[in-house]
């Protein structure tokens, strides 16, 4: 039997008031791709922070053995010196430095404090070739896409002579093409003898690259499944993650039929948006869409199709320049030139980037939930803290936000629970129209079902829901109609009864314009 490169034995970790890990065991073989699955808040990232030295030795219980030796990492530098490198979901690159500078930041090729740029560029070029990135080493990181930035992070890890690479949600922000390239690179690294630990909610990707999967639930190891044993099925993984069989990925839904002569709750006509910098370029080109009360309408498109640009420009012109077109609410034209105007007309927008635009991460759950409608919990311009706490507590229970109190800082919550706080914030505002942009990105299957149920309930209450998603099964499972976009233009409108992944993809890759 091959000796494992990594053993984590009986790992336990406690934060104030929260037991994050209890008796977790993990074993990784040399050259193995080992996936870790679990719901948001299950303890996956905490376990990897213990391994990589973010949580130093002495702050946790248990033992870490790497290449047969017991390790006591005091910080990240100590773990990297042994060849353990972690790439977090939020990439740690400096956008205005070059690719080469980022790769060797903190690990410079220098003699007596003087950097050798020729040596730096030569080694950077070799590493970029190794990860399959055809960019000049002097290109600024800000000038390349997220998919290429992931490859730069891996090149940076390789520069540190990595033996065990940890990737936390590596494809969460990538399109299908970039995801496929990254997964291929992980397989190539396996052939080179580099072991990888991959944390991901995308079970299809796990099945493609992983040799084994360890399932963690509520901070405990549930089981480890192997591909060769034939145990690693999606249903088995889901059952381990949520503690029960998930017979239906989506709530049962009766398709919306509408009333004769009914005005749409929201109608957008001939909407055109120009790029904020390159103002000659149209990112949304004469798009017309509508959604009725009680209806869930999807918008599908590949990366760069213009879906988010459409949503943000309608919501208070938060994106773009030279915007033209008409917005109607219940058949009457309205102005949405600012965010307060849009909110005042009963329109809410749940952003795809919850950490930058959706939440104040250093504030509490309670304050985040009420911030969109402070007048509802204020008297004479002063916030009633008791009323705010009652409102927040009711949403904590109804949305199943996993936190000890509403005074918990939002930045400490898992991604799924953060998303529930964003939804709670806009539901509290009482909108008639809810625009959801990638509402389940980076969220596990159990939390997804809870959010789907909330969305379905909102539609049943008469809200009009616009649902933007890159996951076609999600759109097919939730929506009554689906619009498709390509290169800023509307290319199709598909009713639920005729919608399949093949039909949607055909429209999403079409160059013809549906007007």
Tab-separated table of C-alpha atoms in Angstrom:
chain	number	residue	atom	x	y	z
A	1	UNK	CA	0.000	0.000	0.000
A	2	UNK	CA	1.324	3.470	-0.980
A	3	UNK	CA	2.128	5.697	1.991
A	4	UNK	CA	-0.138	8.786	1.969
A	5	UNK	CA	1.376	12.193	1.303
A	6	UNK	CA	-1.063	13.732	3.815
A	7	UNK	CA	-2.856	12.516	6.916
A	8	UNK	CA	-5.064	14.739	9.045
A	9	UNK	CA	-6.046	12.898	12.214
A	10	UNK	CA	-8.906	13.805	14.561
A	11	UNK	CA	-8.850	17.507	13.660
A	12	UNK	CA	-11.029	19.738	15.834
A	13	UNK	CA	-11.480	23.522	15.693
A	14	UNK	CA	-13.606	25.828	17.846
A	15	UNK	CA	-14.465	29.475	17.323
A	16	UNK	CA	-16.232	31.540	20.015
A	17	UNK	CA	-19.639	29.894	20.412
A	18	UNK	CA	-19.214	27.609	17.383
A	19	UNK	CA	-17.721	24.109	17.033
A	20	UNK	CA	-16.478	24.208	13.424
A	21	UNK	CA	-14.664	20.844	13.225
A	22	UNK	CA	-14.997	17.671	15.303
A	23	UNK	CA	-12.748	14.631	14.868
A	24	UNK	CA	-12.219	15.152	11.107
A	25	UNK	CA	-9.941	12.681	9.352
A	26	UNK	CA	-8.543	13.094	5.835
A	27	UNK	CA	-5.981	11.039	3.891
A	28	UNK	CA	-4.532	12.011	0.495
A	29	UNK	CA	-2.313	9.728	-1.632
A	30	UNK	CA	0.615	10.998	-3.760
A	31	UNK	CA	-0.541	12.237	-7.154
A	32	UNK	CA	-4.212	11.935	-6.156
A	33	UNK	CA	-7.012	14.410	-6.882
A	34	UNK	CA	-9.058	14.322	-3.694
A	35	UNK	CA	-12.329	16.271	-3.592
A	36	UNK	CA	-13.987	17.580	-0.429
A	37	UNK	CA	-17.749	18.064	-0.528
A	38	UNK	CA	-20.152	19.475	1.994
A	39	UNK	CA	-22.803	22.091	2.513
A	40	UNK	CA	-21.851	25.722	3.085
A	41	UNK	CA	-20.700	25.973	6.677
A	42	UNK	CA	-19.828	22.258	6.899
A	43	UNK	CA	-16.199	23.088	7.736
A	44	UNK	CA	-14.420	22.461	4.406
A	45	UNK	CA	-12.594	25.792	4.200
A	46	UNK	CA	-11.811	25.749	7.930
A	47	UNK	CA	-10.157	22.344	7.519
A	48	UNK	CA	-8.007	23.646	4.659
A	49	UNK	CA	-7.039	26.734	6.665
A	50	UNK	CA	-5.850	24.411	9.424
A	51	UNK	CA	-3.794	22.458	6.889
A	52	UNK	CA	-2.269	25.545	5.232
A	53	UNK	CA	-1.318	27.331	8.451
A	54	UNK	CA	-3.945	30.077	8.324
A	55	UNK	CA	-5.098	28.621	11.648
A	56	UNK	CA	-1.691	27.935	13.280
A	57	UNK	CA	-0.654	24.913	15.296
A	58	UNK	CA	-2.004	25.221	18.817
A	59	UNK	CA	-5.288	26.762	17.728
A	60	UNK	CA	-6.770	23.382	16.771
A	61	UNK	CA	-6.852	19.794	18.016
A	62	UNK	CA	-5.390	16.746	16.264
A	63	UNK	CA	-2.336	16.003	14.143
A	64	UNK	CA	-1.149	16.751	10.614
A	65	UNK	CA	1.310	14.350	9.000
A	66	UNK	CA	2.896	15.344	5.684
A	67	UNK	CA	5.158	12.843	3.914
A	68	UNK	CA	5.216	10.807	7.104
A	69	UNK	CA	6.369	13.651	9.382
A	70	UNK	CA	4.242	15.389	12.015
A	71	UNK	CA	3.871	19.090	11.140
A	72	UNK	CA	3.201	22.130	13.324
A	73	UNK	CA	2.695	24.976	10.867
A	74	UNK	CA	2.786	28.385	12.553
A	75	UNK	CA	1.706	30.288	9.419
A	76	UNK	CA	1.157	30.012	5.651
A	77	UNK	CA	4.853	30.478	4.925
A	78	UNK	CA	5.675	27.375	6.991
A	79	UNK	CA	3.210	25.193	5.051
A	80	UNK	CA	4.414	26.557	1.709
A	81	UNK	CA	7.998	25.733	2.661
A	82	UNK	CA	6.873	22.081	2.878
A	83	UNK	CA	5.157	22.280	-0.536
A	84	UNK	CA	1.530	22.824	0.539
A	85	UNK	CA	-0.044	25.733	-1.364
A	86	UNK	CA	-3.646	26.919	-1.116
A	87	UNK	CA	-5.497	28.936	-3.784
A	88	UNK	CA	-8.490	30.626	-2.216
A	89	UNK	CA	-11.800	31.324	-3.950
A	90	UNK	CA	-10.977	35.066	-3.815
A	91	UNK	CA	-7.751	35.230	-5.811
A	92	UNK	CA	-4.750	36.804	-4.048
A	93	UNK	CA	-3.270	38.674	-7.017
A	94	UNK	CA	-2.267	42.330	-7.288
A	95	UNK	CA	-4.143	43.628	-10.362
A	96	UNK	CA	-1.730	46.425	-11.289
A	97	UNK	CA	1.407	44.302	-11.137
A	98	UNK	CA	2.524	42.122	-14.031
A	99	UNK	CA	1.967	38.371	-14.240
A	100	UNK	CA	5.662	37.777	-13.547
A	101	UNK	CA	5.670	40.110	-10.540
A	102	UNK	CA	2.633	38.335	-9.111
A	103	UNK	CA	4.106	34.864	-9.607
A	104	UNK	CA	7.248	35.697	-7.636
A	105	UNK	CA	5.785	38.212	-5.172
A	106	UNK	CA	7.438	37.438	-1.839
A	107	UNK	CA	9.623	34.861	-3.569
A	108	UNK	CA	11.683	37.152	-5.822
A	109	UNK	CA	14.736	36.167	-7.854
A	110	UNK	CA	17.150	38.554	-6.196
A	111	UNK	CA	20.801	38.852	-5.263
A	112	UNK	CA	21.708	41.139	-2.358
A	113	UNK	CA	18.291	42.743	-2.559
A	114	UNK	CA	18.478	43.434	-6.315
A	115	UNK	CA	15.841	41.671	-8.432
A	116	UNK	CA	17.061	39.968	-11.598
A	117	UNK	CA	14.296	40.808	-14.062
A	118	UNK	CA	15.776	38.685	-16.852
A	119	UNK	CA	15.701	35.629	-14.608
A	120	UNK	CA	12.225	36.539	-13.336
A	121	UNK	CA	10.777	36.841	-16.835
A	122	UNK	CA	12.506	33.670	-18.045
A	123	UNK	CA	11.182	31.558	-15.165
A	124	UNK	CA	7.714	33.159	-15.420
A	125	UNK	CA	7.540	32.304	-19.136
A	126	UNK	CA	8.451	28.683	-18.394
A	127	UNK	CA	5.746	28.455	-15.723
A	128	UNK	CA	3.119	30.040	-17.981
A	129	UNK	CA	3.958	27.504	-20.667
A	130	UNK	CA	3.589	24.730	-18.107
A	131	UNK	CA	0.040	25.839	-17.191
A	132	UNK	CA	-0.910	26.508	-20.819
A	133	UNK	CA	-1.253	30.303	-20.576
A	134	UNK	CA	-0.176	32.187	-23.715
A	135	UNK	CA	0.343	35.604	-22.173
A	136	UNK	CA	3.494	37.690	-21.972
A	137	UNK	CA	4.905	37.671	-18.433
A	138	UNK	CA	4.856	41.480	-18.390
A	139	UNK	CA	1.099	41.668	-19.007
A	140	UNK	CA	-0.785	43.273	-16.135
A	141	UNK	CA	-3.051	40.907	-14.203
A	142	UNK	CA	-5.849	43.508	-14.469
A	143	UNK	CA	-5.800	43.040	-18.253
A	144	UNK	CA	-6.569	39.298	-18.256
A	145	UNK	CA	-9.795	37.456	-17.398
A	146	UNK	CA	-10.620	35.518	-14.248
A	147	UNK	CA	-9.955	32.167	-15.934
A	148	UNK	CA	-6.422	33.224	-16.850
A	149	UNK	CA	-5.911	34.666	-13.372
A	150	UNK	CA	-6.634	31.203	-11.940
A	151	UNK	CA	-3.853	29.820	-14.137
A	152	UNK	CA	-1.503	32.554	-12.878
A	153	UNK	CA	-2.306	31.444	-9.309
A	154	UNK	CA	-1.411	27.858	-10.227
A	155	UNK	CA	1.814	29.033	-11.907
A	156	UNK	CA	2.586	30.895	-8.683
A	157	UNK	CA	2.011	27.664	-6.732
A	158	UNK	CA	4.300	25.731	-9.090
A	159	UNK	CA	7.036	28.318	-8.536
A	160	UNK	CA	6.999	27.276	-4.879
A	161	UNK	CA	7.690	23.639	-5.809
A	162	UNK	CA	4.210	22.578	-4.779
A	163	UNK	CA	3.638	18.965	-3.711
A	164	UNK	CA	0.033	19.365	-2.541
A	165	UNK	CA	-2.193	21.966	-4.222
A	166	UNK	CA	-5.410	23.043	-2.490
A	167	UNK	CA	-8.062	24.676	-4.701
A	168	UNK	CA	-11.090	26.226	-2.966
A	169	UNK	CA	-14.026	26.513	-5.425
A	170	UNK	CA	-11.622	26.965	-8.378
A	171	UNK	CA	-14.327	27.174	-11.082
A	172	UNK	CA	-16.998	29.133	-9.169
A	173	UNK	CA	-16.441	32.328	-11.197
A	174	UNK	CA	-15.389	30.701	-14.488
A	175	UNK	CA	-17.325	30.084	-17.680
A	176	UNK	CA	-17.575	26.597	-19.163
A	177	UNK	CA	-14.507	26.935	-21.421
A	178	UNK	CA	-12.252	28.264	-18.666
A	179	UNK	CA	-13.549	25.605	-16.267
A	180	UNK	CA	-12.720	22.854	-18.768
A	181	UNK	CA	-9.169	24.216	-19.202
A	182	UNK	CA	-8.623	24.353	-15.461
A	183	UNK	CA	-9.891	20.805	-14.936
A	184	UNK	CA	-7.577	19.583	-17.708
A	185	UNK	CA	-4.640	21.274	-15.976
A	186	UNK	CA	-5.515	19.567	-12.671
A	187	UNK	CA	-5.401	16.218	-14.502
A	188	UNK	CA	-2.016	17.112	-16.038
A	189	UNK	CA	-0.631	17.999	-12.599
A	190	UNK	CA	-1.792	14.595	-11.382
A	191	UNK	CA	0.238	12.976	-14.169
A	192	UNK	CA	3.249	14.962	-12.943
A	193	UNK	CA	2.813	13.506	-9.455
A	194	UNK	CA	1.318	16.603	-7.808
A	195	UNK	CA	-1.539	15.810	-5.433
A	196	UNK	CA	-4.554	18.139	-5.316
A	197	UNK	CA	-7.384	18.788	-2.893
A	198	UNK	CA	-10.387	20.339	-4.654
A	199	UNK	CA	-13.299	21.911	-2.806
A	200	UNK	CA	-16.291	22.284	-5.112
A	201	UNK	CA	-20.091	22.296	-5.174
A	202	UNK	CA	-20.126	21.292	-8.844
A	203	UNK	CA	-20.648	17.542	-8.570
A	204	UNK	CA	-20.265	16.954	-12.301
A	205	UNK	CA	-16.764	18.442	-12.234
A	206	UNK	CA	-15.858	16.373	-9.176
A	207	UNK	CA	-16.924	13.196	-10.959
A	208	UNK	CA	-14.733	14.185	-13.914
A	209	UNK	CA	-11.450	14.820	-12.078
A	210	UNK	CA	-11.516	13.292	-8.588
A	211	UNK	CA	-10.056	9.933	-7.603
A	212	UNK	CA	-11.772	10.036	-4.218
A	213	UNK	CA	-14.281	12.253	-2.419
A	214	UNK	CA	-14.505	12.946	1.297
A	215	UNK	CA	-17.905	14.202	2.450
A	216	UNK	CA	-18.066	16.518	5.473
A	217	UNK	CA	-21.276	17.428	7.289
A	218	UNK	CA	-21.629	19.672	10.345
A	219	UNK	CA	-17.879	19.646	10.902
A	220	UNK	CA	-17.517	15.853	10.845
A	221	UNK	CA	-16.203	13.345	8.330
A	222	UNK	CA	-19.138	11.327	6.977
A	223	UNK	CA	-17.404	9.033	4.479
A	224	UNK	CA	-14.774	8.785	1.768
A	225	UNK	CA	-15.862	7.428	-1.630
A	226	UNK	CA	-13.652	6.112	-4.416
A	227	UNK	CA	-14.172	6.210	-8.170
A	228	UNK	CA	-12.691	2.741	-8.648
A	229	UNK	CA	-15.024	1.295	-6.022
A	230	UNK	CA	-18.067	2.551	-7.969
A	231	UNK	CA	-19.414	4.317	-4.865
A	232	UNK	CA	-18.976	7.891	-6.042
A	233	UNK	CA	-22.386	8.817	-7.473
A	234	UNK	CA	-24.002	12.251	-7.270
A	235	UNK	CA	-26.935	10.870	-5.263
A	236	UNK	CA	-24.572	9.231	-2.761
A	237	UNK	CA	-22.573	12.460	-2.346
A	238	UNK	CA	-25.721	14.549	-1.914
A	239	UNK	CA	-27.106	12.124	0.652
A	240	UNK	CA	-23.891	12.399	2.633
A	241	UNK	CA	-23.844	16.193	2.397
A	242	UNK	CA	-27.430	16.893	3.477
A	243	UNK	CA	-28.082	13.806	5.607
A	244	UNK	CA	-31.055	12.639	3.566
A	245	UNK	CA	-32.060	11.664	0.041
A	246	UNK	CA	-32.779	14.697	-2.116
A	247	UNK	CA	-35.384	13.216	-4.447
A	248	UNK	CA	-36.078	16.531	-6.169
A	249	UNK	CA	-33.434	19.155	-6.938
A	250	UNK	CA	-36.171	21.763	-7.477
A	251	UNK	CA	-39.506	22.412	-5.715
A	252	UNK	CA	-42.671	21.215	-7.448
A	253	UNK	CA	-44.008	24.095	-9.518
A	254	UNK	CA	-47.225	24.651	-11.430
A	255	UNK	CA	-46.318	26.558	-14.610
A	256	UNK	CA	-47.646	30.116	-14.711
A	257	UNK	CA	-50.422	30.653	-17.266
A	258	UNK	CA	-51.437	34.300	-16.700
A	259	UNK	CA	-54.663	36.188	-17.102
A	260	UNK	CA	-56.148	37.452	-20.421
A	261	UNK	CA	-55.260	41.114	-21.027
A	262	UNK	CA	-52.933	41.216	-18.053
A	263	UNK	CA	-50.177	43.850	-18.124
A	264	UNK	CA	-46.672	42.637	-17.321
A	265	UNK	CA	-45.439	43.640	-13.886
A	266	UNK	CA	-42.219	44.731	-15.600
A	267	UNK	CA	-41.658	45.371	-19.283
A	268	UNK	CA	-38.405	46.524	-20.848
A	269	UNK	CA	-38.585	47.800	-24.435
A	270	UNK	CA	-35.751	48.412	-26.908
A	271	UNK	CA	-33.160	48.638	-24.135
A	272	UNK	CA	-29.691	49.641	-25.309
A	273	UNK	CA	-26.598	50.082	-23.133
A	274	UNK	CA	-23.099	51.190	-24.152
A	275	UNK	CA	-19.894	50.103	-22.444
A	276	UNK	CA	-18.882	52.578	-19.681
A	277	UNK	CA	-15.341	53.019	-21.113
A	278	UNK	CA	-15.583	52.065	-24.799
A	279	UNK	CA	-18.743	54.054	-25.443
A	280	UNK	CA	-18.885	53.028	-29.089
A	281	UNK	CA	-19.539	49.414	-28.073
A	282	UNK	CA	-23.063	48.220	-27.295
A	283	UNK	CA	-23.184	45.656	-24.500
A	284	UNK	CA	-27.006	45.471	-24.653
A	285	UNK	CA	-28.584	46.056	-28.050
A	286	UNK	CA	-32.331	46.808	-28.326
A	287	UNK	CA	-33.446	44.079	-25.914
A	288	UNK	CA	-37.142	43.720	-25.042
A	289	UNK	CA	-38.292	41.414	-22.237
A	290	UNK	CA	-41.229	41.205	-19.829
A	291	UNK	CA	-42.316	39.341	-16.701
A	292	UNK	CA	-45.777	39.030	-15.135
A	293	UNK	CA	-46.810	38.751	-11.512
A	294	UNK	CA	-46.426	35.202	-10.280
A	295	UNK	CA	-44.081	34.324	-13.131
A	296	UNK	CA	-40.433	33.251	-13.017
A	297	UNK	CA	-38.671	34.275	-16.219
A	298	UNK	CA	-35.120	33.138	-16.897
A	299	UNK	CA	-32.340	34.830	-18.848
A	300	UNK	CA	-29.685	32.503	-20.257
A	301	UNK	CA	-26.458	33.365	-22.030
A	302	UNK	CA	-22.764	32.627	-22.190
A	303	UNK	CA	-20.154	34.846	-20.540
A	304	UNK	CA	-20.322	38.320	-22.112
A	305	UNK	CA	-23.852	37.867	-23.423
A	306	UNK	CA	-25.028	41.013	-21.589
A	307	UNK	CA	-27.294	39.490	-18.921
A	308	UNK	CA	-25.786	41.250	-15.894
A	309	UNK	CA	-25.330	44.462	-17.870
A	310	UNK	CA	-29.052	44.407	-18.714
A	311	UNK	CA	-30.066	43.839	-15.092
A	312	UNK	CA	-27.732	46.445	-13.590
A	313	UNK	CA	-28.603	49.103	-16.154
A	314	UNK	CA	-32.334	48.684	-15.503
A	315	UNK	CA	-31.750	48.817	-11.752
A	316	UNK	CA	-30.961	52.504	-11.377
A	317	UNK	CA	-28.533	52.604	-14.294
A	318	UNK	CA	-25.890	50.974	-12.099
A	319	UNK	CA	-23.913	50.031	-15.202
A	320	UNK	CA	-23.241	51.532	-18.621
A	321	UNK	CA	-23.441	54.808	-20.538
A	322	UNK	CA	-25.789	56.271	-23.140
A	323	UNK	CA	-28.665	54.074	-21.966
A	324	UNK	CA	-31.881	54.235	-23.968
A	325	UNK	CA	-35.177	52.389	-23.957
A	326	UNK	CA	-38.376	52.245	-21.935
A	327	UNK	CA	-39.275	50.589	-18.635
A	328	UNK	CA	-42.960	49.970	-17.851
A	329	UNK	CA	-44.451	48.799	-14.567
A	330	UNK	CA	-48.002	47.379	-14.754
A	331	UNK	CA	-48.403	48.996	-18.170
A	332	UNK	CA	-47.237	52.489	-17.132
A	333	UNK	CA	-43.882	53.993	-18.029
A	334	UNK	CA	-41.576	54.600	-15.069
A	335	UNK	CA	-38.178	56.225	-14.493
A	336	UNK	CA	-35.369	54.129	-13.041
A	337	UNK	CA	-32.481	56.535	-13.473
A	338	UNK	CA	-31.199	55.989	-9.927
A	339	UNK	CA	-31.240	53.070	-7.505
A	340	UNK	CA	-33.655	54.864	-5.106
A	341	UNK	CA	-36.005	55.442	-8.053
A	342	UNK	CA	-35.902	51.768	-9.012
A	343	UNK	CA	-36.465	50.655	-5.405
A	344	UNK	CA	-39.258	53.203	-5.049
A	345	UNK	CA	-41.030	51.573	-8.002
A	346	UNK	CA	-40.818	48.174	-6.311
A	347	UNK	CA	-37.811	46.767	-8.215
A	348	UNK	CA	-35.067	44.867	-6.353
A	349	UNK	CA	-31.804	43.479	-7.717
A	350	UNK	CA	-29.866	40.656	-6.054
A	351	UNK	CA	-26.352	41.033	-7.451
A	352	UNK	CA	-24.137	38.159	-8.605
A	353	UNK	CA	-21.266	39.651	-6.542
A	354	UNK	CA	-22.739	39.555	-3.050
A	355	UNK	CA	-19.449	40.312	-1.288
A	356	UNK	CA	-18.764	43.557	-3.170
A	357	UNK	CA	-22.219	44.913	-3.969
A	358	UNK	CA	-24.770	42.955	-1.945
A	359	UNK	CA	-23.520	43.032	1.639
A	360	UNK	CA	-21.610	45.064	4.188
A	361	UNK	CA	-19.337	42.249	5.356
A	362	UNK	CA	-18.141	44.015	8.514
A	363	UNK	CA	-21.679	44.706	9.745
A	364	UNK	CA	-24.212	42.410	11.419
A	365	UNK	CA	-26.894	40.190	9.912
A	366	UNK	CA	-29.555	42.468	11.389
A	367	UNK	CA	-28.230	45.679	9.889
A	368	UNK	CA	-27.668	44.075	6.490
A	369	UNK	CA	-31.250	42.789	6.357
A	370	UNK	CA	-32.856	46.133	7.216
A	371	UNK	CA	-30.555	48.460	5.264
A	372	UNK	CA	-32.706	48.399	2.107
A	373	UNK	CA	-35.787	49.726	3.968
A	374	UNK	CA	-34.635	51.490	7.129
A	375	UNK	CA	-37.802	53.596	7.247
A	376	UNK	CA	-39.720	50.446	8.217
A	377	UNK	CA	-37.738	50.114	11.469
A	378	UNK	CA	-37.242	53.809	12.238
A	379	UNK	CA	-39.134	56.410	14.210
A	380	UNK	CA	-38.609	60.067	13.359
A	381	UNK	CA	-35.438	59.222	11.500
A	382	UNK	CA	-33.913	57.093	14.272
A	383	UNK	CA	-33.576	53.314	13.875
A	384	UNK	CA	-35.499	51.360	16.508
A	385	UNK	CA	-32.947	48.682	17.430
A	386	UNK	CA	-35.595	46.468	19.049
A	387	UNK	CA	-37.730	46.538	15.880
A	388	UNK	CA	-34.643	45.891	13.763
A	389	UNK	CA	-33.735	42.869	15.887
A	390	UNK	CA	-37.297	41.453	15.685
A	391	UNK	CA	-37.323	41.769	11.895
A	392	UNK	CA	-33.874	40.246	11.514
A	393	UNK	CA	-34.697	37.400	13.895
A	394	UNK	CA	-37.835	36.531	11.931
A	395	UNK	CA	-35.800	36.290	8.714
A	396	UNK	CA	-33.050	34.299	10.445
A	397	UNK	CA	-35.661	31.681	11.341
A	398	UNK	CA	-37.760	31.730	8.157
A	399	UNK	CA	-34.706	31.678	5.827
A	400	UNK	CA	-32.835	29.160	8.011
A	401	UNK	CA	-29.759	31.401	8.268
A	402	UNK	CA	-27.229	29.375	10.242
A	403	UNK	CA	-25.849	31.816	12.804
A	404	UNK	CA	-26.089	31.920	16.613
A	405	UNK	CA	-27.608	35.436	16.659
A	406	UNK	CA	-28.511	38.295	14.308
A	407	UNK	CA	-25.536	40.184	15.759
A	408	UNK	CA	-23.124	37.844	13.952
A	409	UNK	CA	-20.871	39.619	11.446
A	410	UNK	CA	-21.967	38.745	7.897
A	411	UNK	CA	-18.373	38.272	6.728
A	412	UNK	CA	-18.084	35.250	9.024
A	413	UNK	CA	-21.014	33.406	7.416
A	414	UNK	CA	-20.715	30.753	4.724
A	415	UNK	CA	-21.570	31.682	1.132
A	416	UNK	CA	-25.014	30.088	1.263
A	417	UNK	CA	-25.946	31.919	4.446
A	418	UNK	CA	-24.632	35.197	3.046
A	419	UNK	CA	-26.888	34.685	0.035
A	420	UNK	CA	-29.867	34.147	2.328
A	421	UNK	CA	-29.074	37.472	4.027
A	422	UNK	CA	-29.015	39.249	0.624
A	423	UNK	CA	-32.389	37.720	-0.281
A	424	UNK	CA	-33.799	38.624	3.131
A	425	UNK	CA	-32.665	42.226	2.652
A	426	UNK	CA	-34.594	42.636	-0.576
A	427	UNK	CA	-37.630	40.628	0.504
A	428	UNK	CA	-37.910	42.940	3.529
A	429	UNK	CA	-38.010	45.905	1.129
A	430	UNK	CA	-41.268	44.451	-0.255
A	431	UNK	CA	-40.568	44.567	-4.012
A	432	UNK	CA	-43.051	43.692	-6.748
A	433	UNK	CA	-40.243	42.697	-9.127
A	434	UNK	CA	-37.179	40.738	-8.001
A	435	UNK	CA	-34.197	40.439	-10.375
A	436	UNK	CA	-31.935	37.580	-9.270
A	437	UNK	CA	-28.453	37.470	-10.814
A	438	UNK	CA	-26.737	34.086	-10.257
A	439	UNK	CA	-28.543	33.650	-6.902
A	440	UNK	CA	-27.021	30.221	-6.149
A	441	UNK	CA	-23.424	30.723	-7.317
A	442	UNK	CA	-20.970	28.964	-4.994
A	443	UNK	CA	-23.733	27.365	-2.930
A	444	UNK	CA	-24.187	23.687	-2.091
A	445	UNK	CA	-27.148	21.602	-3.267
A	446	UNK	CA	-28.948	21.663	0.091
A	447	UNK	CA	-28.803	25.464	0.387
A	448	UNK	CA	-29.757	25.762	-3.288
A	449	UNK	CA	-32.989	23.858	-2.676
A	450	UNK	CA	-33.820	26.161	0.244
A	451	UNK	CA	-33.271	29.235	-1.947
A	452	UNK	CA	-35.288	27.708	-4.803
A	453	UNK	CA	-38.134	27.163	-2.346
A	454	UNK	CA	-37.985	30.818	-1.258
A	455	UNK	CA	-38.048	31.990	-4.893
A	456	UNK	CA	-40.978	29.706	-5.681
A	457	UNK	CA	-42.842	31.033	-2.636
A	458	UNK	CA	-42.258	34.642	-3.720
A	459	UNK	CA	-43.706	33.888	-7.154
A	460	UNK	CA	-46.713	32.182	-5.504
A	461	UNK	CA	-47.272	35.393	-3.505
A	462	UNK	CA	-47.536	37.350	-6.758
A	463	UNK	CA	-44.006	38.664	-7.126
A	464	UNK	CA	-42.535	38.866	-10.616
A	465	UNK	CA	-39.129	37.133	-10.708
A	466	UNK	CA	-36.352	37.516	-13.282
A	467	UNK	CA	-33.845	34.670	-12.864
A	468	UNK	CA	-30.369	35.016	-14.437
A	469	UNK	CA	-28.202	31.894	-14.272
A	470	UNK	CA	-25.293	30.197	-16.026
A	471	UNK	CA	-26.584	26.783	-14.922
A	472	UNK	CA	-29.037	25.572	-17.546
A	473	UNK	CA	-30.545	22.782	-15.369
A	474	UNK	CA	-31.369	25.476	-12.812
A	475	UNK	CA	-33.228	27.582	-15.390
A	476	UNK	CA	-35.052	24.532	-16.742
A	477	UNK	CA	-36.091	23.486	-13.243
A	478	UNK	CA	-37.306	26.886	-12.053
A	479	UNK	CA	-38.553	29.042	-14.927
A	480	UNK	CA	-41.859	29.423	-16.790
A	481	UNK	CA	-40.183	31.071	-19.772
A	482	UNK	CA	-36.534	31.566	-20.688
A	483	UNK	CA	-35.040	34.362	-22.790
A	484	UNK	CA	-31.656	33.757	-24.390
A	485	UNK	CA	-29.005	36.377	-25.127
A	486	UNK	CA	-25.841	36.406	-27.219
A	487	UNK	CA	-23.412	39.301	-27.717
A	488	UNK	CA	-25.846	41.764	-26.150
A	489	UNK	CA	-28.836	40.775	-28.260
A	490	UNK	CA	-31.960	38.771	-27.578
A	491	UNK	CA	-31.801	35.548	-29.600
A	492	UNK	CA	-34.772	33.548	-28.359
A	493	UNK	CA	-37.750	33.149	-26.046
A	494	UNK	CA	-38.477	29.550	-25.048
A	495	UNK	CA	-41.535	28.403	-23.056
A	496	UNK	CA	-41.072	25.804	-20.312
A	497	UNK	CA	-42.662	23.022	-22.355
A	498	UNK	CA	-40.147	23.343	-25.206
A	499	UNK	CA	-37.046	24.170	-23.171
A	500	UNK	CA	-34.126	21.739	-23.163
A	501	UNK	CA	-30.403	22.330	-22.677
A	502	UNK	CA	-29.837	21.715	-26.379
A	503	UNK	CA	-32.498	24.244	-27.438
A	504	UNK	CA	-31.179	26.895	-25.051
A	505	UNK	CA	-27.565	26.372	-26.095
A	506	UNK	CA	-28.518	26.657	-29.754
A	507	UNK	CA	-30.093	30.059	-29.078
A	508	UNK	CA	-27.250	31.151	-26.746
A	509	UNK	CA	-24.683	30.567	-29.481
A	510	UNK	CA	-26.831	32.049	-32.252
A	511	UNK	CA	-25.844	35.264	-34.015
A	512	UNK	CA	-29.381	35.929	-35.265
A	513	UNK	CA	-31.329	38.647	-33.505
A	514	UNK	CA	-34.872	38.065	-32.189
A	515	UNK	CA	-36.730	41.352	-32.292
